[in-house]
Structure formats: structure tokens, C-alpha cells
Amino acid sequence: MTGISKLYCRTVEPSDVLRYGSHSARLPSHLLQFSADKKPVVVYNVTKRCNLNCIHCYSRSDEKSSGAEMTHDQSKALLDDLAVFGVPVVLFSGGEPLLRPDTLSLVEYAVSLGMRAVLSTNGTLLNDEASGRLKRAGLSYAGISLDGLPELHDAFRGKAGAFDGAMAGIEACRKAGIKVGLRLTLTQRNFRQVPDIFKLLQEKAIPRICFYHLVYAGRGESLRKDALSKSESRQVVDRIIDETAALHKKNIPTEVLTVDNHADGPYLYLRLLREDPERAKRVLELLRMNGGNSTGHGIGCVSWDGSVHADQFWRHHSFGNVLQKPFSQIWTDGSDSLLSKLKDKKKYVKGRCATCRFLDICGGNCRVRAEAVYGDIWAEEPDCYLTDQEISGEAK
């Protein structure tokens, strides 16, 4: 996760992190990505059911696939363990998490244990009643998926009216006083609409957006042909930076992040090195604090059936099940060699990644994508768009 607004628009300084001791338990939510201990944010996919049928869904969810969901008591036991383990944030996801009847009470329980609860949703079920209950339960944030303007978004989501439903969900959250943001996965189909999305942010006064680079997992595997080229990735990241800066110059301090391609951090640093070398030094320090991709370390995932994964894209590999062993033990016992290696990916990556001068900043990038393209988890990142000269330090 690369905080474009934090880094480029000077909304975070290294001293802001150091003031809290760099510890996840003490850091405000907007600084968690810079924590030193990297206690994992845990994605809990509470259900596989979904009222939409998105073409890039990592969990292959749909209306018919309910899956073997953990019971309410089993879910509470999971949350008890996560709280004792020191997990700072639980992200309730799916499928569509609001299709599970007890999601609201699980949110409330997580908050009562001292964790931050956030929601990842398509927004179509976020009416005034649901949003009010989530606010009273203590929900910190709702991330609503939006993959373009109305026609394109509806096509992505497999249902007419999905865009209007998401907009209604945003409005319901705003009325309830819940911080709300957008989540957009970049592909060939929508990256040219990025300027329009920024206009939407401004018109609707939406305070946050995450732009996700496509990961080839779940139904997203079939979209590999729609992934951005390296030149297009550079183009869209530059556009995101420019649009973010324009909003901040208008005194609209929107939080903008990019996710799932940690080449974005070095790319932003190299741009700042040309534009503002002094700021570039502080950004480099923040990027090192961030550490890049934290799959299997700073982020983990528990599926609806209790299976534990390195993150939400690793459903093909489970490290154990919380119904047999607590998450905290699975995450730390070292019995799974892959999980142990993921916690220190830099030792195992190959190709360009192994010799890249930015390896400590990107953290080895997205191993699932390498596996999908090359059949080798440790192969070089296929979607890194930095040139050989940039990663070696020869670029002028």
C-alpha cells in the first residue's frame, strides 16, 4: 500500500510515526502502514455469498455459493484470539459481508475488544438502517468498490444498477457519520476514467480512495489480458499523483493510496528526486518504514470456513484452520515453510527483484502474481514497471 497523498502531498512526515514509537497498537489508523512491528491487519471473509458477480472477484463469490461459514460463536472466538494477539484492524469482507446476518454484531464485538473494524462492501446493501447500526457498532470505515462510471461499473459487477446502489451506499454512510471511501481495481477497461473518478471524489466529497493494481487470483486470473502494460502503469500512476496534488492544492485533502504493486513507491520517490530532492529524502525514509508488500506478515486472511491465508489472494494455499488451532499460533509457529519465507521474502526472490536497489522498499512485491505468470512464487515481479536502469541506479 503506497500512500500517494501522504508521501507526495506532505501529509505525513517520518517524525509523525516516530512520535508514537512506530508500534501498531499506538499508531493512528492513517499511520499503521508505517508500523515497525507489523502486527497483521486481518481480512475476515465472513461469507462467500454475494449479490453481485464481479469479473475480478478474488474469492469467486456469487449468490449461490454460500460456503461452509463459521458459526457466530466460532467467529467470536476468532476475534478473541486476534485481540489478544494484538491485531490492530479487522477488515470484514466477503463475498458481500452484509449478506451475513450477524456481521453487524461481529463488528460490534470486535470494537468492544479494542480493535478497529472496517468493512469492504459493494455498497448496495448499505441503506440508512444498516449504516446507522454500523455507526452505533463502532465501525471505523467503509470501503465501497467502484470500478468506473455507471455503465462500466455495472459491467464489472455483473448487474444493472450496481453503480447507483454503490452511490446510495456512500450517501447512507455519510448521513450516518461513517468515514467512507472508494476501492477501484485498475485494468485496461477503466484506467482512462481515473480523471472522472477524481471528479466524482470532489463532487461527492468522498475523503479516501484506493487504486488497486490487478492481481491474478480468483476470477481475476481471466483478466490477465486486461492488465495494464508497463507504460500504462507508469502513465496512470503519474495521473493519480497529479490528480491528488490538484485536489490538495484546492484544499481538498483527499487520502489517495495505490495497492498491490509496490513499484509505485520507488516510482514516486524517483519522481520526487527530480522535483524536490529534500522531500525525496523524507519519502525514502517513510517508504523504508512501510517496507512494501507485507503478505504473510503485516496482513493475513481468514476465510469463511476458518482457513488461514497469507492474504485474500492466496486462497489456493492454507496454513491451517482456526477451528483446529488459533490464528495467533498458526501465524507464529513456523511450521509452514512458505509462511516463514513470506515473512522475509527478500531472501528468496529471483531475477530482477533479487538485485533491485529498491527491494527493501517494495518488499518483493506481489508473489501471487509471480506464481500466476511464471509458476514460481519467487520469480521476479511480472508487473514491475521500473526500468533496469532505474532499479540499478544508472538512470539519470
mmCIF file of C-alpha atoms in Angstrom:
data_model
loop_
_atom_site.group_PDB
_atom_site.id
_atom_site.type_symbol
_atom_site.label_atom_id
_atom_site.label_comp_id
_atom_site.label_asym_id
_atom_site.label_seq_id
_atom_site.Cartn_x
_atom_site.Cartn_y
_atom_site.Cartn_z
ATOM 1 C CA MET A 1 0.000 0.000 0.000
ATOM 2 C CA THR A 2 1.540 3.284 -1.153
ATOM 3 C CA GLY A 3 0.150 6.460 0.369
ATOM 4 C CA ILE A 4 0.275 8.847 -2.576
ATOM 5 C CA SER A 5 -1.227 11.766 -0.657
ATOM 6 C CA LYS A 6 0.840 11.034 2.452
ATOM 7 C CA LEU A 7 4.115 10.931 0.537
ATOM 8 C CA TYR A 8 3.690 13.363 -2.327
ATOM 9 C CA CYS A 9 1.469 15.950 -0.642
ATOM 10 C CA ARG A 10 3.419 16.061 2.622
ATOM 11 C CA THR A 11 0.547 14.974 4.858
ATOM 12 C CA VAL A 12 2.835 12.582 6.785
ATOM 13 C CA GLU A 13 6.410 13.034 7.982
ATOM 14 C CA PRO A 14 8.759 10.420 9.495
ATOM 15 C CA SER A 15 8.507 12.266 12.808
ATOM 16 C CA ASP A 16 4.743 11.640 12.868
ATOM 17 C CA VAL A 17 5.426 7.909 13.025
ATOM 18 C CA LEU A 18 8.324 8.094 15.467
ATOM 19 C CA ARG A 19 6.219 10.155 17.869
ATOM 20 C CA TYR A 20 4.133 7.025 18.571
ATOM 21 C CA GLY A 21 7.106 4.689 18.841
ATOM 22 C CA SER A 22 6.291 3.056 15.471
ATOM 23 C CA HIS A 23 4.141 0.478 17.290
ATOM 24 C CA SER A 24 0.870 -0.653 15.699
ATOM 25 C CA ALA A 25 -1.030 -0.605 18.996
ATOM 26 C CA ARG A 26 -0.293 3.098 19.445
ATOM 27 C CA LEU A 27 -0.381 4.381 15.870
ATOM 28 C CA PRO A 28 -3.458 6.160 14.488
ATOM 29 C CA SER A 29 -5.089 4.265 11.636
ATOM 30 C CA HIS A 30 -3.631 6.517 8.916
ATOM 31 C CA LEU A 31 -0.094 5.657 10.083
ATOM 32 C CA LEU A 32 -0.484 1.890 10.522
ATOM 33 C CA GLN A 33 1.302 1.096 7.268
ATOM 34 C CA PHE A 34 4.495 2.540 8.797
ATOM 35 C CA SER A 35 4.468 0.410 11.969
ATOM 36 C CA ALA A 36 7.689 -1.364 12.897
ATOM 37 C CA ASP A 37 6.145 -4.483 14.464
ATOM 38 C CA LYS A 38 3.769 -5.176 11.538
ATOM 39 C CA LYS A 39 1.114 -6.870 13.632
ATOM 40 C CA PRO A 40 -1.173 -8.152 10.896
ATOM 41 C CA VAL A 41 -4.286 -6.439 9.699
ATOM 42 C CA VAL A 42 -6.626 -9.415 9.264
ATOM 43 C CA VAL A 43 -9.146 -9.724 6.456
ATOM 44 C CA TYR A 44 -12.025 -11.879 7.675
ATOM 45 C CA ASN A 45 -14.103 -13.078 4.727
ATOM 46 C CA VAL A 46 -17.252 -13.757 6.717
ATOM 47 C CA THR A 47 -19.174 -15.242 3.778
ATOM 48 C CA LYS A 48 -18.686 -16.373 0.193
ATOM 49 C CA ARG A 49 -22.164 -15.238 -0.794
ATOM 50 C CA CYS A 50 -22.576 -12.092 -2.859
ATOM 51 C CA ASN A 51 -25.477 -10.338 -4.541
ATOM 52 C CA LEU A 52 -23.207 -9.336 -7.442
ATOM 53 C CA ASN A 53 -20.975 -11.358 -9.771
ATOM 54 C CA CYS A 54 -17.809 -9.307 -10.297
ATOM 55 C CA ILE A 55 -15.481 -10.285 -13.118
ATOM 56 C CA HIS A 56 -12.356 -9.792 -10.973
ATOM 57 C CA CYS A 57 -13.557 -11.319 -7.684
ATOM 58 C CA TYR A 58 -10.647 -12.966 -5.863
ATOM 59 C CA SER A 59 -12.993 -15.290 -3.922
ATOM 60 C CA ARG A 60 -15.157 -16.304 -6.916
ATOM 61 C CA SER A 61 -18.250 -15.309 -4.944
ATOM 62 C CA ASP A 62 -21.816 -15.328 -6.244
ATOM 63 C CA GLU A 63 -25.370 -15.628 -4.939
ATOM 64 C CA LYS A 64 -25.380 -19.436 -4.896
ATOM 65 C CA SER A 65 -22.010 -20.156 -3.312
ATOM 66 C CA SER A 66 -22.636 -19.882 0.420
ATOM 67 C CA GLY A 67 -19.656 -21.957 1.584
ATOM 68 C CA ALA A 68 -19.238 -23.543 4.999
ATOM 69 C CA GLU A 69 -19.275 -20.448 7.199
ATOM 70 C CA MET A 70 -18.036 -20.425 10.757
ATOM 71 C CA THR A 71 -20.779 -20.003 13.329
ATOM 72 C CA HIS A 72 -21.308 -16.841 15.328
ATOM 73 C CA ASP A 73 -19.588 -18.314 18.394
ATOM 74 C CA GLN A 74 -16.674 -19.591 16.314
ATOM 75 C CA SER A 75 -16.306 -16.131 14.789
ATOM 76 C CA LYS A 76 -16.286 -14.546 18.238
ATOM 77 C CA ALA A 77 -13.594 -16.988 19.348
ATOM 78 C CA LEU A 78 -11.518 -15.917 16.335
ATOM 79 C CA LEU A 79 -11.945 -12.248 17.276
ATOM 80 C CA ASP A 80 -10.986 -13.003 20.894
ATOM 81 C CA ASP A 81 -7.738 -14.547 19.698
ATOM 82 C CA LEU A 82 -6.989 -11.707 17.271
ATOM 83 C CA ALA A 83 -7.475 -9.129 20.016
ATOM 84 C CA VAL A 84 -5.123 -10.909 22.439
ATOM 85 C CA PHE A 85 -2.587 -11.322 19.613
ATOM 86 C CA GLY A 86 -2.575 -7.556 19.092
ATOM 87 C CA VAL A 87 -4.239 -7.339 15.680
ATOM 88 C CA PRO A 88 -4.973 -3.617 15.192
ATOM 89 C CA VAL A 89 -7.631 -3.881 12.466
ATOM 90 C CA VAL A 90 -10.163 -6.485 11.320
ATOM 91 C CA LEU A 91 -11.472 -5.948 7.820
ATOM 92 C CA PHE A 92 -14.854 -7.638 7.371
ATOM 93 C CA SER A 93 -15.201 -8.741 3.774
ATOM 94 C CA GLY A 94 -16.757 -11.463 1.648
ATOM 95 C CA GLY A 95 -18.416 -12.073 -0.721
ATOM 96 C CA GLU A 96 -20.680 -9.333 0.424
ATOM 97 C CA PRO A 97 -20.328 -9.208 4.229
ATOM 98 C CA LEU A 98 -23.736 -7.606 4.766
ATOM 99 C CA LEU A 99 -25.421 -10.750 3.421
ATOM 100 C CA ARG A 100 -24.352 -12.482 6.627
ATOM 101 C CA PRO A 101 -26.990 -11.664 9.275
ATOM 102 C CA ASP A 102 -24.603 -11.365 12.226
ATOM 103 C CA THR A 103 -21.896 -9.240 10.589
ATOM 104 C CA LEU A 104 -23.114 -6.148 12.426
ATOM 105 C CA SER A 105 -22.864 -7.862 15.811
ATOM 106 C CA LEU A 106 -19.407 -9.211 14.919
ATOM 107 C CA VAL A 107 -18.295 -5.672 14.078
ATOM 108 C CA GLU A 108 -19.601 -4.513 17.442
ATOM 109 C CA TYR A 109 -17.827 -7.363 19.221
ATOM 110 C CA ALA A 110 -14.501 -6.639 17.501
ATOM 111 C CA VAL A 111 -14.726 -2.990 18.556
ATOM 112 C CA SER A 112 -15.573 -3.994 22.140
ATOM 113 C CA LEU A 113 -12.299 -5.951 22.205
ATOM 114 C CA GLY A 114 -10.319 -2.837 21.293
ATOM 115 C CA MET A 115 -9.737 -3.495 17.595
ATOM 116 C CA ARG A 116 -10.660 -1.200 14.735
ATOM 117 C CA ALA A 117 -13.351 -2.675 12.498
ATOM 118 C CA VAL A 118 -13.609 -1.761 8.831
ATOM 119 C CA LEU A 119 -15.892 -3.023 6.096
ATOM 120 C CA SER A 120 -15.211 -3.929 2.466
ATOM 121 C CA THR A 121 -18.506 -3.917 0.585
ATOM 122 C CA ASN A 122 -20.100 -3.332 -2.791
ATOM 123 C CA GLY A 123 -22.302 -0.763 -1.066
ATOM 124 C CA THR A 124 -25.631 -1.886 -2.489
ATOM 125 C CA LEU A 125 -26.946 -3.090 0.886
ATOM 126 C CA LEU A 126 -25.811 -0.042 2.843
ATOM 127 C CA ASN A 127 -29.170 1.600 3.387
ATOM 128 C CA ASP A 128 -29.887 4.129 6.150
ATOM 129 C CA GLU A 129 -30.797 1.422 8.670
ATOM 130 C CA ALA A 130 -27.698 -0.707 8.084
ATOM 131 C CA SER A 131 -25.384 2.322 8.096
ATOM 132 C CA GLY A 132 -26.924 3.619 11.316
ATOM 133 C CA ARG A 133 -26.427 0.268 13.008
ATOM 134 C CA LEU A 134 -22.824 0.063 11.784
ATOM 135 C CA LYS A 135 -22.138 3.526 13.148
ATOM 136 C CA ARG A 136 -23.571 2.564 16.520
ATOM 137 C CA ALA A 137 -21.499 -0.634 16.448
ATOM 138 C CA GLY A 138 -18.347 1.467 16.141
ATOM 139 C CA LEU A 139 -17.348 0.809 12.523
ATOM 140 C CA SER A 140 -14.293 2.931 11.674
ATOM 141 C CA TYR A 141 -14.511 2.917 7.892
ATOM 142 C CA ALA A 142 -16.439 1.505 4.935
ATOM 143 C CA GLY A 143 -14.601 0.873 1.666
ATOM 144 C CA ILE A 144 -17.027 0.685 -1.255
ATOM 145 C CA SER A 145 -15.936 -0.909 -4.521
ATOM 146 C CA LEU A 146 -16.354 1.213 -7.635
ATOM 147 C CA ASP A 147 -14.715 0.267 -10.908
ATOM 148 C CA GLY A 148 -15.693 3.112 -13.182
ATOM 149 C CA LEU A 149 -18.578 5.255 -14.325
ATOM 150 C CA PRO A 150 -22.108 3.773 -14.361
ATOM 151 C CA GLU A 151 -22.082 1.618 -17.493
ATOM 152 C CA LEU A 152 -18.586 0.282 -16.939
ATOM 153 C CA HIS A 153 -19.091 -0.342 -13.227
ATOM 154 C CA ASP A 154 -22.310 -2.272 -13.845
ATOM 155 C CA ALA A 155 -20.490 -4.384 -16.444
ATOM 156 C CA PHE A 156 -17.698 -5.140 -13.944
ATOM 157 C CA ARG A 157 -20.212 -6.059 -11.277
ATOM 158 C CA GLY A 158 -22.479 -8.165 -13.481
ATOM 159 C CA LYS A 159 -25.651 -6.318 -12.526
ATOM 160 C CA ALA A 160 -27.513 -3.286 -13.824
ATOM 161 C CA GLY A 161 -27.951 -0.616 -11.166
ATOM 162 C CA ALA A 162 -24.836 -1.596 -9.200
ATOM 163 C CA PHE A 163 -23.351 1.893 -9.652
ATOM 164 C CA ASP A 164 -26.481 3.599 -8.359
ATOM 165 C CA GLY A 165 -26.560 1.162 -5.445
ATOM 166 C CA ALA A 166 -22.959 1.971 -4.543
ATOM 167 C CA MET A 167 -23.672 5.715 -4.686
ATOM 168 C CA ALA A 168 -26.691 5.235 -2.426
ATOM 169 C CA GLY A 169 -24.493 3.292 -0.006
ATOM 170 C CA ILE A 170 -21.953 6.113 0.059
ATOM 171 C CA GLU A 171 -24.687 8.619 0.838
ATOM 172 C CA ALA A 172 -26.109 6.402 3.586
ATOM 173 C CA CYS A 173 -22.663 6.177 5.224
ATOM 174 C CA ARG A 174 -22.235 9.933 5.027
ATOM 175 C CA LYS A 175 -25.624 10.505 6.655
ATOM 176 C CA ALA A 176 -24.718 8.075 9.438
ATOM 177 C CA GLY A 177 -21.341 9.729 10.031
ATOM 178 C CA ILE A 178 -19.234 6.781 8.849
ATOM 179 C CA LYS A 179 -15.987 7.581 7.045
ATOM 180 C CA VAL A 180 -16.335 6.144 3.558
ATOM 181 C CA GLY A 181 -14.001 5.655 0.612
ATOM 182 C CA LEU A 182 -13.753 4.036 -2.796
ATOM 183 C CA ARG A 183 -11.839 0.966 -3.957
ATOM 184 C CA LEU A 184 -11.056 0.678 -7.675
ATOM 185 C CA THR A 185 -9.160 -2.092 -9.472
ATOM 186 C CA LEU A 186 -7.205 -0.733 -12.439
ATOM 187 C CA THR A 187 -7.488 -2.530 -15.793
ATOM 188 C CA GLN A 188 -7.390 -1.706 -19.489
ATOM 189 C CA ARG A 189 -11.140 -1.157 -19.270
ATOM 190 C CA ASN A 190 -11.151 1.654 -16.749
ATOM 191 C CA PHE A 191 -7.756 3.325 -16.283
ATOM 192 C CA ARG A 192 -8.638 6.125 -18.691
ATOM 193 C CA GLN A 193 -11.547 7.010 -16.397
ATOM 194 C CA VAL A 194 -9.232 7.913 -13.497
ATOM 195 C CA PRO A 195 -9.717 11.691 -14.063
ATOM 196 C CA ASP A 196 -13.500 11.157 -13.975
ATOM 197 C CA ILE A 197 -13.184 9.225 -10.726
ATOM 198 C CA PHE A 198 -11.299 12.145 -9.192
ATOM 199 C CA LYS A 199 -14.089 14.458 -10.310
ATOM 200 C CA LEU A 200 -16.537 12.129 -8.582
ATOM 201 C CA LEU A 201 -14.479 12.248 -5.393
ATOM 202 C CA GLN A 202 -14.666 16.018 -5.432
ATOM 203 C CA GLU A 203 -18.364 16.234 -6.326
ATOM 204 C CA LYS A 204 -19.403 13.745 -3.629
ATOM 205 C CA ALA A 205 -16.842 14.934 -1.049
ATOM 206 C CA ILE A 206 -15.510 11.380 -0.667
ATOM 207 C CA PRO A 207 -12.411 11.604 1.565
ATOM 208 C CA ARG A 208 -10.486 8.477 0.523
ATOM 209 C CA ILE A 209 -9.764 6.213 -2.452
ATOM 210 C CA CYS A 210 -7.579 3.145 -3.000
ATOM 211 C CA PHE A 211 -6.498 2.268 -6.533
ATOM 212 C CA TYR A 212 -5.715 -1.455 -6.732
ATOM 213 C CA HIS A 213 -3.415 -2.941 -9.337
ATOM 214 C CA LEU A 214 -4.924 -6.136 -10.744
ATOM 215 C CA VAL A 215 -3.880 -9.372 -9.009
ATOM 216 C CA TYR A 216 -4.299 -12.593 -10.993
ATOM 217 C CA ALA A 217 -6.313 -14.546 -8.432
ATOM 218 C CA GLY A 218 -9.837 -15.953 -8.389
ATOM 219 C CA ARG A 219 -11.830 -14.663 -11.353
ATOM 220 C CA GLY A 220 -9.103 -12.035 -11.744
ATOM 221 C CA GLU A 221 -6.982 -14.733 -13.420
ATOM 222 C CA SER A 222 -9.161 -14.454 -16.519
ATOM 223 C CA LEU A 223 -8.485 -10.702 -16.731
ATOM 224 C CA ARG A 224 -4.745 -11.035 -17.225
ATOM 225 C CA LYS A 225 -5.175 -9.929 -20.830
ATOM 226 C CA ASP A 226 -6.758 -6.736 -19.500
ATOM 227 C CA ALA A 227 -3.867 -5.873 -17.186
ATOM 228 C CA LEU A 228 -2.097 -2.590 -17.782
ATOM 229 C CA SER A 229 1.123 -2.596 -19.754
ATOM 230 C CA LYS A 230 4.212 -1.274 -18.020
ATOM 231 C CA SER A 231 3.985 2.043 -19.857
ATOM 232 C CA GLU A 232 0.286 2.329 -18.976
ATOM 233 C CA SER A 233 1.063 1.637 -15.318
ATOM 234 C CA ARG A 234 3.567 4.485 -15.288
ATOM 235 C CA GLN A 235 1.071 6.714 -17.060
ATOM 236 C CA VAL A 236 -1.777 6.013 -14.633
ATOM 237 C CA VAL A 237 0.393 6.350 -11.515
ATOM 238 C CA ASP A 238 1.594 9.736 -12.772
ATOM 239 C CA ARG A 239 -2.016 10.737 -13.404
ATOM 240 C CA ILE A 240 -3.043 9.629 -9.917
ATOM 241 C CA ILE A 241 -0.202 11.673 -8.415
ATOM 242 C CA ASP A 242 -1.131 14.736 -10.486
ATOM 243 C CA GLU A 243 -4.839 14.499 -9.662
ATOM 244 C CA THR A 244 -4.085 14.023 -5.961
ATOM 245 C CA ALA A 245 -1.832 17.066 -5.920
ATOM 246 C CA ALA A 246 -4.514 19.108 -7.713
ATOM 247 C CA LEU A 247 -7.091 18.243 -5.043
ATOM 248 C CA HIS A 248 -4.734 19.176 -2.234
ATOM 249 C CA LYS A 249 -3.935 22.498 -3.906
ATOM 250 C CA LYS A 250 -7.688 23.173 -3.823
ATOM 251 C CA ASN A 251 -7.588 22.474 -0.081
ATOM 252 C CA ILE A 252 -9.448 19.181 -0.580
ATOM 253 C CA PRO A 253 -7.204 16.850 1.442
ATOM 254 C CA THR A 254 -8.339 13.560 -0.062
ATOM 255 C CA GLU A 255 -6.434 10.456 1.064
ATOM 256 C CA VAL A 256 -5.228 8.584 -2.023
ATOM 257 C CA LEU A 257 -3.444 5.235 -1.976
ATOM 258 C CA THR A 258 -2.328 2.661 -4.516
ATOM 259 C CA VAL A 259 -2.299 -1.016 -3.609
ATOM 260 C CA ASP A 260 -0.780 -4.302 -4.815
ATOM 261 C CA ASN A 261 2.111 -3.021 -6.902
ATOM 262 C CA HIS A 262 4.890 -1.752 -4.683
ATOM 263 C CA ALA A 263 6.861 -0.419 -7.618
ATOM 264 C CA ASP A 264 4.653 2.630 -7.032
ATOM 265 C CA GLY A 265 6.751 3.655 -4.016
ATOM 266 C CA PRO A 266 10.125 3.781 -5.779
ATOM 267 C CA TYR A 267 8.465 5.343 -8.824
ATOM 268 C CA LEU A 268 7.068 8.188 -6.699
ATOM 269 C CA TYR A 269 10.449 8.579 -4.987
ATOM 270 C CA LEU A 270 12.263 8.847 -8.336
ATOM 271 C CA ARG A 271 9.790 11.487 -9.482
ATOM 272 C CA LEU A 272 10.319 13.485 -6.284
ATOM 273 C CA LEU A 273 14.070 13.137 -6.665
ATOM 274 C CA ARG A 274 13.719 15.194 -9.852
ATOM 275 C CA GLU A 275 11.174 17.657 -8.447
ATOM 276 C CA ASP A 276 12.069 18.100 -4.763
ATOM 277 C CA PRO A 277 15.218 16.272 -3.591
ATOM 278 C CA GLU A 278 14.793 17.290 0.058
ATOM 279 C CA ARG A 279 11.264 15.889 0.197
ATOM 280 C CA ALA A 280 12.510 12.777 -1.624
ATOM 281 C CA LYS A 281 14.859 12.035 1.296
ATOM 282 C CA ARG A 282 12.000 12.041 3.803
ATOM 283 C CA VAL A 283 9.801 9.997 1.488
ATOM 284 C CA LEU A 284 12.535 7.385 1.173
ATOM 285 C CA GLU A 285 12.618 7.129 4.975
ATOM 286 C CA LEU A 286 8.840 6.634 5.078
ATOM 287 C CA LEU A 287 8.977 4.035 2.326
ATOM 288 C CA ARG A 288 11.551 2.072 4.316
ATOM 289 C CA MET A 289 9.278 2.245 7.356
ATOM 290 C CA ASN A 290 6.428 0.957 5.198
ATOM 291 C CA GLY A 291 8.523 -1.954 3.919
ATOM 292 C CA GLY A 292 6.383 -2.639 0.861
ATOM 293 C CA ASN A 293 4.375 -5.806 0.402
ATOM 294 C CA SER A 294 3.592 -7.373 3.768
ATOM 295 C CA THR A 295 1.706 -10.503 2.690
ATOM 296 C CA GLY A 296 2.038 -13.194 5.354
ATOM 297 C CA HIS A 297 3.482 -10.644 7.762
ATOM 298 C CA GLY A 298 1.601 -7.350 8.078
ATOM 299 C CA ILE A 299 -1.589 -8.682 6.513
ATOM 300 C CA GLY A 300 -3.341 -12.030 6.820
ATOM 301 C CA CYS A 301 -6.674 -13.539 5.892
ATOM 302 C CA VAL A 302 -9.191 -15.879 7.489
ATOM 303 C CA SER A 303 -11.744 -17.414 5.174
ATOM 304 C CA TRP A 304 -15.426 -18.061 5.922
ATOM 305 C CA ASP A 305 -14.588 -21.682 6.793
ATOM 306 C CA GLY A 306 -11.693 -20.780 9.118
ATOM 307 C CA SER A 307 -8.843 -21.369 6.678
ATOM 308 C CA VAL A 308 -5.861 -19.061 7.193
ATOM 309 C CA HIS A 309 -4.180 -17.497 4.165
ATOM 310 C CA ALA A 310 -1.253 -15.147 3.593
ATOM 311 C CA ASP A 311 -3.715 -12.569 2.279
ATOM 312 C CA GLN A 312 -7.047 -12.558 0.483
ATOM 313 C CA PHE A 313 -5.468 -13.545 -2.857
ATOM 314 C CA TRP A 314 -3.840 -16.762 -1.536
ATOM 315 C CA ARG A 315 -6.934 -18.931 -1.269
ATOM 316 C CA HIS A 316 -5.101 -21.787 -3.032
ATOM 317 C CA HIS A 317 -2.760 -22.173 -0.047
ATOM 318 C CA SER A 318 -3.929 -22.533 3.543
ATOM 319 C CA PHE A 319 -1.600 -22.554 6.540
ATOM 320 C CA GLY A 320 -4.158 -24.147 8.830
ATOM 321 C CA ASN A 321 -7.638 -23.604 10.181
ATOM 322 C CA VAL A 322 -8.697 -21.566 13.207
ATOM 323 C CA LEU A 323 -11.237 -24.263 14.088
ATOM 324 C CA GLN A 324 -8.275 -26.540 14.893
ATOM 325 C CA LYS A 325 -5.628 -24.036 16.046
ATOM 326 C CA PRO A 326 -5.853 -20.323 16.921
ATOM 327 C CA PHE A 327 -4.786 -17.824 14.271
ATOM 328 C CA SER A 328 -2.082 -16.472 16.565
ATOM 329 C CA GLN A 329 -0.414 -19.887 16.766
ATOM 330 C CA ILE A 330 -0.737 -20.619 13.052
ATOM 331 C CA TRP A 331 0.774 -17.218 12.268
ATOM 332 C CA THR A 332 3.791 -17.617 14.536
ATOM 333 C CA ASP A 333 4.677 -21.284 14.987
ATOM 334 C CA GLY A 334 6.911 -21.510 11.888
ATOM 335 C CA SER A 335 5.683 -24.966 10.892
ATOM 336 C CA ASP A 336 4.681 -23.884 7.384
ATOM 337 C CA SER A 337 7.819 -23.150 5.370
ATOM 338 C CA LEU A 338 6.010 -20.923 2.877
ATOM 339 C CA LEU A 339 4.588 -18.701 5.594
ATOM 340 C CA SER A 340 8.015 -18.463 7.191
ATOM 341 C CA LYS A 341 9.566 -17.455 3.868
ATOM 342 C CA LEU A 342 6.847 -14.906 3.130
ATOM 343 C CA LYS A 343 7.758 -13.110 6.335
ATOM 344 C CA ASP A 344 11.194 -12.421 4.835
ATOM 345 C CA LYS A 345 10.593 -12.532 1.078
ATOM 346 C CA LYS A 346 13.699 -10.551 0.251
ATOM 347 C CA LYS A 347 15.907 -13.612 0.844
ATOM 348 C CA TYR A 348 14.102 -15.744 -1.729
ATOM 349 C CA VAL A 349 13.077 -13.579 -4.689
ATOM 350 C CA LYS A 350 14.815 -14.165 -8.001
ATOM 351 C CA GLY A 351 15.613 -12.360 -11.236
ATOM 352 C CA ARG A 352 15.489 -8.566 -11.294
ATOM 353 C CA CYS A 353 13.909 -8.480 -7.852
ATOM 354 C CA ALA A 354 16.926 -10.136 -6.208
ATOM 355 C CA THR A 355 19.322 -7.379 -7.294
ATOM 356 C CA CYS A 356 16.968 -4.395 -7.227
ATOM 357 C CA ARG A 357 18.178 -1.474 -5.118
ATOM 358 C CA PHE A 358 14.581 -0.874 -4.023
ATOM 359 C CA LEU A 359 13.989 -4.375 -2.637
ATOM 360 C CA ASP A 360 13.805 -3.090 0.944
ATOM 361 C CA ILE A 361 11.136 -0.613 -0.174
ATOM 362 C CA CYS A 362 8.895 -2.880 -2.265
ATOM 363 C CA GLY A 363 9.394 -5.968 -0.085
ATOM 364 C CA GLY A 364 9.456 -8.323 -3.065
ATOM 365 C CA ASN A 365 6.128 -7.066 -4.420
ATOM 366 C CA CYS A 366 3.260 -9.470 -5.252
ATOM 367 C CA ARG A 367 4.286 -13.135 -5.085
ATOM 368 C CA VAL A 368 0.840 -14.399 -6.148
ATOM 369 C CA ARG A 369 1.222 -12.532 -9.430
ATOM 370 C CA ALA A 370 4.658 -14.061 -9.993
ATOM 371 C CA GLU A 371 3.246 -17.513 -9.329
ATOM 372 C CA ALA A 372 0.317 -16.931 -11.705
ATOM 373 C CA VAL A 373 2.567 -15.781 -14.560
ATOM 374 C CA TYR A 374 5.688 -17.940 -14.102
ATOM 375 C CA GLY A 375 4.504 -20.841 -11.942
ATOM 376 C CA ASP A 376 7.156 -19.852 -9.398
ATOM 377 C CA ILE A 377 6.290 -17.950 -6.233
ATOM 378 C CA TRP A 378 9.806 -16.483 -6.065
ATOM 379 C CA ALA A 379 10.157 -15.399 -9.691
ATOM 380 C CA GLU A 380 10.615 -11.707 -10.420
ATOM 381 C CA GLU A 381 7.534 -9.487 -10.234
ATOM 382 C CA PRO A 382 5.959 -9.606 -13.723
ATOM 383 C CA ASP A 383 4.205 -6.240 -13.404
ATOM 384 C CA CYS A 384 7.110 -4.185 -12.073
ATOM 385 C CA TYR A 385 7.316 -1.270 -14.494
ATOM 386 C CA LEU A 386 10.612 0.191 -13.295
ATOM 387 C CA THR A 387 13.362 0.014 -15.915
ATOM 388 C CA ASP A 388 16.605 -1.914 -15.478
ATOM 389 C CA GLN A 389 18.397 1.438 -15.280
ATOM 390 C CA GLU A 390 16.069 2.685 -12.526
ATOM 391 C CA ILE A 391 16.467 -0.385 -10.333
ATOM 392 C CA SER A 392 20.230 -0.443 -10.762
ATOM 393 C CA GLY A 393 20.703 3.270 -10.102
ATOM 394 C CA GLU A 394 22.006 4.025 -13.597
ATOM 395 C CA ALA A 395 19.017 6.145 -14.646
ATOM 396 C CA LYS A 396 19.712 9.863 -14.998
#
